[in-house]
mmCIF file of C-alpha atoms in Angstrom:
data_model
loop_
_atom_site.group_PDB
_atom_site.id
_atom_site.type_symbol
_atom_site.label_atom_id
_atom_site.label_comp_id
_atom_site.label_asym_id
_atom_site.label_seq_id
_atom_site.Cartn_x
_atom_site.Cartn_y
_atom_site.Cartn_z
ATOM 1 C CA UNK X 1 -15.921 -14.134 2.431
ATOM 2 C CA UNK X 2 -14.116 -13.252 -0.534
ATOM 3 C CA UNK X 3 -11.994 -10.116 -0.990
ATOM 4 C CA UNK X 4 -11.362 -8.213 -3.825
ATOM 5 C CA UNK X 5 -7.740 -6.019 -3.219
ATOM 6 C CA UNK X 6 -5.561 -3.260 -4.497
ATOM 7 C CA UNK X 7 -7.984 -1.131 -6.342
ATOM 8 C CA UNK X 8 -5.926 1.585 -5.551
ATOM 9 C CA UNK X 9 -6.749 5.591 -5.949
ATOM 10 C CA UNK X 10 -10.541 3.556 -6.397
ATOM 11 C CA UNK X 11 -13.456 6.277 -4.898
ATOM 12 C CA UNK X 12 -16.728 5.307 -2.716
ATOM 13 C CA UNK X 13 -18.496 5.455 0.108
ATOM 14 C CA UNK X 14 -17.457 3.147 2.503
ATOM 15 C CA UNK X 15 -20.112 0.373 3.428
ATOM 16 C CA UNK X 16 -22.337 -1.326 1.204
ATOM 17 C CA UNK X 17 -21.530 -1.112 -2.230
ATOM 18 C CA UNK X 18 -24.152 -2.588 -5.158
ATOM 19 C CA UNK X 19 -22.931 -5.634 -6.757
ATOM 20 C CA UNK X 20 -24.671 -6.469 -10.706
ATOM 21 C CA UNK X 21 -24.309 -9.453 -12.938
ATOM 22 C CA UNK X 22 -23.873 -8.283 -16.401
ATOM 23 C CA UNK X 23 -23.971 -11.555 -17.626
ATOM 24 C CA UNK X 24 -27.555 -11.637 -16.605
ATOM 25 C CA UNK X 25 -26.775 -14.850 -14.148
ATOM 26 C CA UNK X 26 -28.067 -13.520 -10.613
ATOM 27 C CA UNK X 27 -24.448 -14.521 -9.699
ATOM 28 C CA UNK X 28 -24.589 -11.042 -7.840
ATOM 29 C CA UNK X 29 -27.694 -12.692 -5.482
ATOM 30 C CA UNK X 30 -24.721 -15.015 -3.953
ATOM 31 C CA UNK X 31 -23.218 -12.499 -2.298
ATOM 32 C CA UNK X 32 -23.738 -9.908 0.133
ATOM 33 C CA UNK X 33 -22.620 -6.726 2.309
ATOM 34 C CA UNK X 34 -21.949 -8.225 5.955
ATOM 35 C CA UNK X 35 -21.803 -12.081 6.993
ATOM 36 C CA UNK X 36 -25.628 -11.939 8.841
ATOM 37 C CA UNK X 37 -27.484 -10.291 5.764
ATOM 38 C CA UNK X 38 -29.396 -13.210 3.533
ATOM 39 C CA UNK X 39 -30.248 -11.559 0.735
ATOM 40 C CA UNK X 40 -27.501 -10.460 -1.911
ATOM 41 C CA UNK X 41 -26.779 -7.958 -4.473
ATOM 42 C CA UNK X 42 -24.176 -5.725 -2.481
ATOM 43 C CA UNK X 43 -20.464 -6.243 -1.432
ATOM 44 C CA UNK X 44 -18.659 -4.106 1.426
ATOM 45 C CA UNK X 45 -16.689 -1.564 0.071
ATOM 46 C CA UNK X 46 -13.712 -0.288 2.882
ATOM 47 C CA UNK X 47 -12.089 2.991 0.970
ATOM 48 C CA UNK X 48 -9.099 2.400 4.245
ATOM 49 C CA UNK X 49 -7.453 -0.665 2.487
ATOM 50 C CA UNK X 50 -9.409 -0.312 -0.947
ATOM 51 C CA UNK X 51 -10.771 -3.332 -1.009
ATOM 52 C CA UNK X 52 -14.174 -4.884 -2.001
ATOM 53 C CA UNK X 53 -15.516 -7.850 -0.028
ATOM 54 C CA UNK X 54 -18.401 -10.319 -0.658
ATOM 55 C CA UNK X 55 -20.211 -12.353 2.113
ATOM 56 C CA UNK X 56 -20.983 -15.459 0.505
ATOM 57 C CA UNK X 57 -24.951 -15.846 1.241
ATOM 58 C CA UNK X 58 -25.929 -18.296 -1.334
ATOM 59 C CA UNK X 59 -23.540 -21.558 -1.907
ATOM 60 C CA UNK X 60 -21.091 -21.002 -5.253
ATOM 61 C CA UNK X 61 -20.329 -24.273 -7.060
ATOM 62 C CA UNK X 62 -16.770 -25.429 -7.934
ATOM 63 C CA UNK X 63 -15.869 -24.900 -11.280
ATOM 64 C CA UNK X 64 -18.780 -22.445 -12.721
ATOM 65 C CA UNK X 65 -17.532 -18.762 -13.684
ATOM 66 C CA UNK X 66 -19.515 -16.012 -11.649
ATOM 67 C CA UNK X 67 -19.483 -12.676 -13.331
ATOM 68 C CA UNK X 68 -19.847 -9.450 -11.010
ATOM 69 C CA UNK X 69 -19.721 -5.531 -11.379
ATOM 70 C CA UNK X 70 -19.640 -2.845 -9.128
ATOM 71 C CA UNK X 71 -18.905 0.615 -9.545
ATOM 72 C CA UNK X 72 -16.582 2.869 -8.180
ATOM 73 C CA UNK X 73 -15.319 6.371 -9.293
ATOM 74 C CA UNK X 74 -11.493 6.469 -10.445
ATOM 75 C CA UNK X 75 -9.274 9.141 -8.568
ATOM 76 C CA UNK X 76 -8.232 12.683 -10.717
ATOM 77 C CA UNK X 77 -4.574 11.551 -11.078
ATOM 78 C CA UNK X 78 -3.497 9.641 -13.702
ATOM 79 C CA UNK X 79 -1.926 6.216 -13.229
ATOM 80 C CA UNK X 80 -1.151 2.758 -14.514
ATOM 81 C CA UNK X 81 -3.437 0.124 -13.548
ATOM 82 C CA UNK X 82 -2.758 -1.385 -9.765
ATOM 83 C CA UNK X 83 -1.973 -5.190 -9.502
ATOM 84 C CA UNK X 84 -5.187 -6.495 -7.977
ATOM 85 C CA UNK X 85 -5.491 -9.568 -6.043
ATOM 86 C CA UNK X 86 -8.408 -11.688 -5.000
ATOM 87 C CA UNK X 87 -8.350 -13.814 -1.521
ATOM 88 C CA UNK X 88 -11.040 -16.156 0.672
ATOM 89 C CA UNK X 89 -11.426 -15.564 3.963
ATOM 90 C CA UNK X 90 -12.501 -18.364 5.477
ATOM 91 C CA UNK X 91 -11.803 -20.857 4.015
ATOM 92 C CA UNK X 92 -8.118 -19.461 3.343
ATOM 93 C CA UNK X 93 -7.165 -18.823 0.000
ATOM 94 C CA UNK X 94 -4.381 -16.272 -0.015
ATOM 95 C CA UNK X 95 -4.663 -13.230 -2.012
ATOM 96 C CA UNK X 96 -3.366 -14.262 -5.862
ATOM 97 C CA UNK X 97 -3.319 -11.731 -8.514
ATOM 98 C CA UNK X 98 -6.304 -11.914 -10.560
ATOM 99 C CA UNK X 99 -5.965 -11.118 -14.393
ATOM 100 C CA UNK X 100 -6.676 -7.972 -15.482
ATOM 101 C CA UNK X 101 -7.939 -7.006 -18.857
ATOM 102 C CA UNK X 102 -5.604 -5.345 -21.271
ATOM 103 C CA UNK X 103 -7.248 -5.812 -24.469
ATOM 104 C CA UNK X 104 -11.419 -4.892 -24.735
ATOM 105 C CA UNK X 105 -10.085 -1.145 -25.015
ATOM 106 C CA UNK X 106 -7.203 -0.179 -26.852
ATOM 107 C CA UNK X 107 -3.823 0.343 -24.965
ATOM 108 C CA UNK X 108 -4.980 -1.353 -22.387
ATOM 109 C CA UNK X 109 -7.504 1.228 -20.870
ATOM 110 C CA UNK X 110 -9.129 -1.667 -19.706
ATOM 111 C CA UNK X 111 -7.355 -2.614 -16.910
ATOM 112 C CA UNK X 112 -8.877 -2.034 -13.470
ATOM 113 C CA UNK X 113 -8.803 1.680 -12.330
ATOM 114 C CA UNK X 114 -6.266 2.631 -14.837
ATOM 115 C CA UNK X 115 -6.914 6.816 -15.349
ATOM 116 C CA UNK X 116 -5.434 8.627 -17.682
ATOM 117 C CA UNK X 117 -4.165 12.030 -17.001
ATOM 118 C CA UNK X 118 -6.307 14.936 -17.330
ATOM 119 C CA UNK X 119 -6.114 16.962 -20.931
ATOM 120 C CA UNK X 120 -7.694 18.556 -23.577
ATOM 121 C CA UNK X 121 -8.319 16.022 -26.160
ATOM 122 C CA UNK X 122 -9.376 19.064 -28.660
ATOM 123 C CA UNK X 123 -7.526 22.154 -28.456
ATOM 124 C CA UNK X 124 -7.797 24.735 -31.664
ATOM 125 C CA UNK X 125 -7.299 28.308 -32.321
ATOM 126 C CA UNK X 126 -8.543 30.017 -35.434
ATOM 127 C CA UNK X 127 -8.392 33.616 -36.483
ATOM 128 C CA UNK X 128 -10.546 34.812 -39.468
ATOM 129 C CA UNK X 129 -8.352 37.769 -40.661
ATOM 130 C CA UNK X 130 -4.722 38.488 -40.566
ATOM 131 C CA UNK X 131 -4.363 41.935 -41.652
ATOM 132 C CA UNK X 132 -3.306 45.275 -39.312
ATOM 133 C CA UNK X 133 -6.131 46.756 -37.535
ATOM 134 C CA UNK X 134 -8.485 44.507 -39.280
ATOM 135 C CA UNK X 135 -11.538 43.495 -36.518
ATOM 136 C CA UNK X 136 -10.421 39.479 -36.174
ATOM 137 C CA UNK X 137 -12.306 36.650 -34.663
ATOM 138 C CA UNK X 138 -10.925 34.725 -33.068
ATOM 139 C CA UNK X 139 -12.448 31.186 -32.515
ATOM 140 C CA UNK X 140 -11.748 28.095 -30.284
ATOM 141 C CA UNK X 141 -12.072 24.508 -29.922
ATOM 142 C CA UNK X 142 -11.931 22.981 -27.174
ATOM 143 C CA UNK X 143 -13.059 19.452 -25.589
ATOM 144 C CA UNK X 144 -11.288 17.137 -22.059
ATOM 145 C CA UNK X 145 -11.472 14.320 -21.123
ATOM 146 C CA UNK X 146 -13.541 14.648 -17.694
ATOM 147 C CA UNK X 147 -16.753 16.477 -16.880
ATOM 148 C CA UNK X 148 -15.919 20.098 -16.025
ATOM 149 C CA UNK X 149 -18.822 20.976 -13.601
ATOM 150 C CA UNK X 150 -19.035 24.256 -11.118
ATOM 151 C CA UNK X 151 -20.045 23.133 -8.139
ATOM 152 C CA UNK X 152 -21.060 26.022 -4.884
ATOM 153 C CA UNK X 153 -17.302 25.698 -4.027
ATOM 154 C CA UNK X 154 -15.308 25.609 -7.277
ATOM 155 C CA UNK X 155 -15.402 27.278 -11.130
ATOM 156 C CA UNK X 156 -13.424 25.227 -13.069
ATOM 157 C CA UNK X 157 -11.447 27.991 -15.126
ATOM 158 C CA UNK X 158 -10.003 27.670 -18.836
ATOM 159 C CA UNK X 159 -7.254 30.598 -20.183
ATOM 160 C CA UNK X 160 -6.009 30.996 -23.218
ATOM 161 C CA UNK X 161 -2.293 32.430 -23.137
ATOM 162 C CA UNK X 162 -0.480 34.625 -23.866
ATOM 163 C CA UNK X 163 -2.292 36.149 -26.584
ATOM 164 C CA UNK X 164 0.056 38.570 -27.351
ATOM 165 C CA UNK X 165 -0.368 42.455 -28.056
ATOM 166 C CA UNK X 166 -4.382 41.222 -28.045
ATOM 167 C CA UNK X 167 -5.828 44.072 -26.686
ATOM 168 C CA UNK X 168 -8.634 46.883 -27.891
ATOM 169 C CA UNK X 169 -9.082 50.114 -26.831
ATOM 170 C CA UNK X 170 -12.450 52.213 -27.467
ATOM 171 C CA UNK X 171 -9.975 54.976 -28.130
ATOM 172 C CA UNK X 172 -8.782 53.659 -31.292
ATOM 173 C CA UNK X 173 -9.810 55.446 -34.664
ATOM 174 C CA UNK X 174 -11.760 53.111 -36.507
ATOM 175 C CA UNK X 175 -12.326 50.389 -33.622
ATOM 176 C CA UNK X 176 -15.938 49.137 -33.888
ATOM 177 C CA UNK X 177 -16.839 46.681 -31.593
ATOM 178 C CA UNK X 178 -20.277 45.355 -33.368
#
């Protein structure tokens, strides 16, 4: 069995977890969900010690480079990529830190389950008239950097403060709200 450690904050279900070749390779067909399942294409994914491991269900060859993916969703607080190691059980390999990739996104997004912290990537205000009791729009901009999704228990909510002295009152002489 190899394991696949320290993918810390990492999000999803525990048990079987898919496993893909990207390289095209089947190399995900070698390896599977629990030691008494033949056929591969999953890994066992335990959210406890957040860890990933792969029964071995196909024999891997010594020296040949097996590519695998899997996905998992990152947590909501930002942090710097975990050291992640990689062990055999088995055959006894101790955990060794495998190499993570720093450089196929710039500053070093790359890295496993590196988040970065939640903001507004766009954030503009705009008024289109600056006068006294002159009807102004005001227009914003806005874009983050997750999905903001109402779900049945939660609105995500955006406000806009303080806007100062921003108030109108039908009472007003001259006010016209169209």
């Amino acid at each position: 069995r190899v394991r696949i450690l320290g993918l810390a904050g990492a999000v999803a279900p525990a048990g079987a977890l898919a496993v893909t070749d990207p390289s095209g390779n089947s190399a995900h067909l070698l390896f599977s969900s629990a030691a008494r399942v033949s056929s591969g294409g999953q890994g066992e994914w335990d959210p406890d010690t957040e860890a990933l491991d792969l029964y071995v269900v196909n024999a891997t060859l010594p020296g040949v480079n097996y590519t695998l993916a899997f996905t998992i969703q990152n947590p909501l607080a930002s942090q710097d990529s975990p050291p992640v190691s990689i062990a055999a059980i088995g055959v006894r390999i101790e955990p060794v830190g495998m190499n993570r990739d720093f450089t196929s996104l710039p500053d070093g997004d790359s890295a496993p389950v590196k988040v970065l912290p939640v903001l507004f990537s766009v954030k503009k205000i705009a008024q289109s008239n600056p006068y006294p009791f002159g009807i102004n729009n005001v227009t914003v901009t806005l874009a983050t950097n997750l999905d903001l999704v109402r779900t049945s228990s939660s609105a995500p909510r955006i406000t806009i403060y303080p806007l100062k002295e921003a108030r109108m009152d039908d009472g007003v002489p001259g006010y016209d709200p169209a």
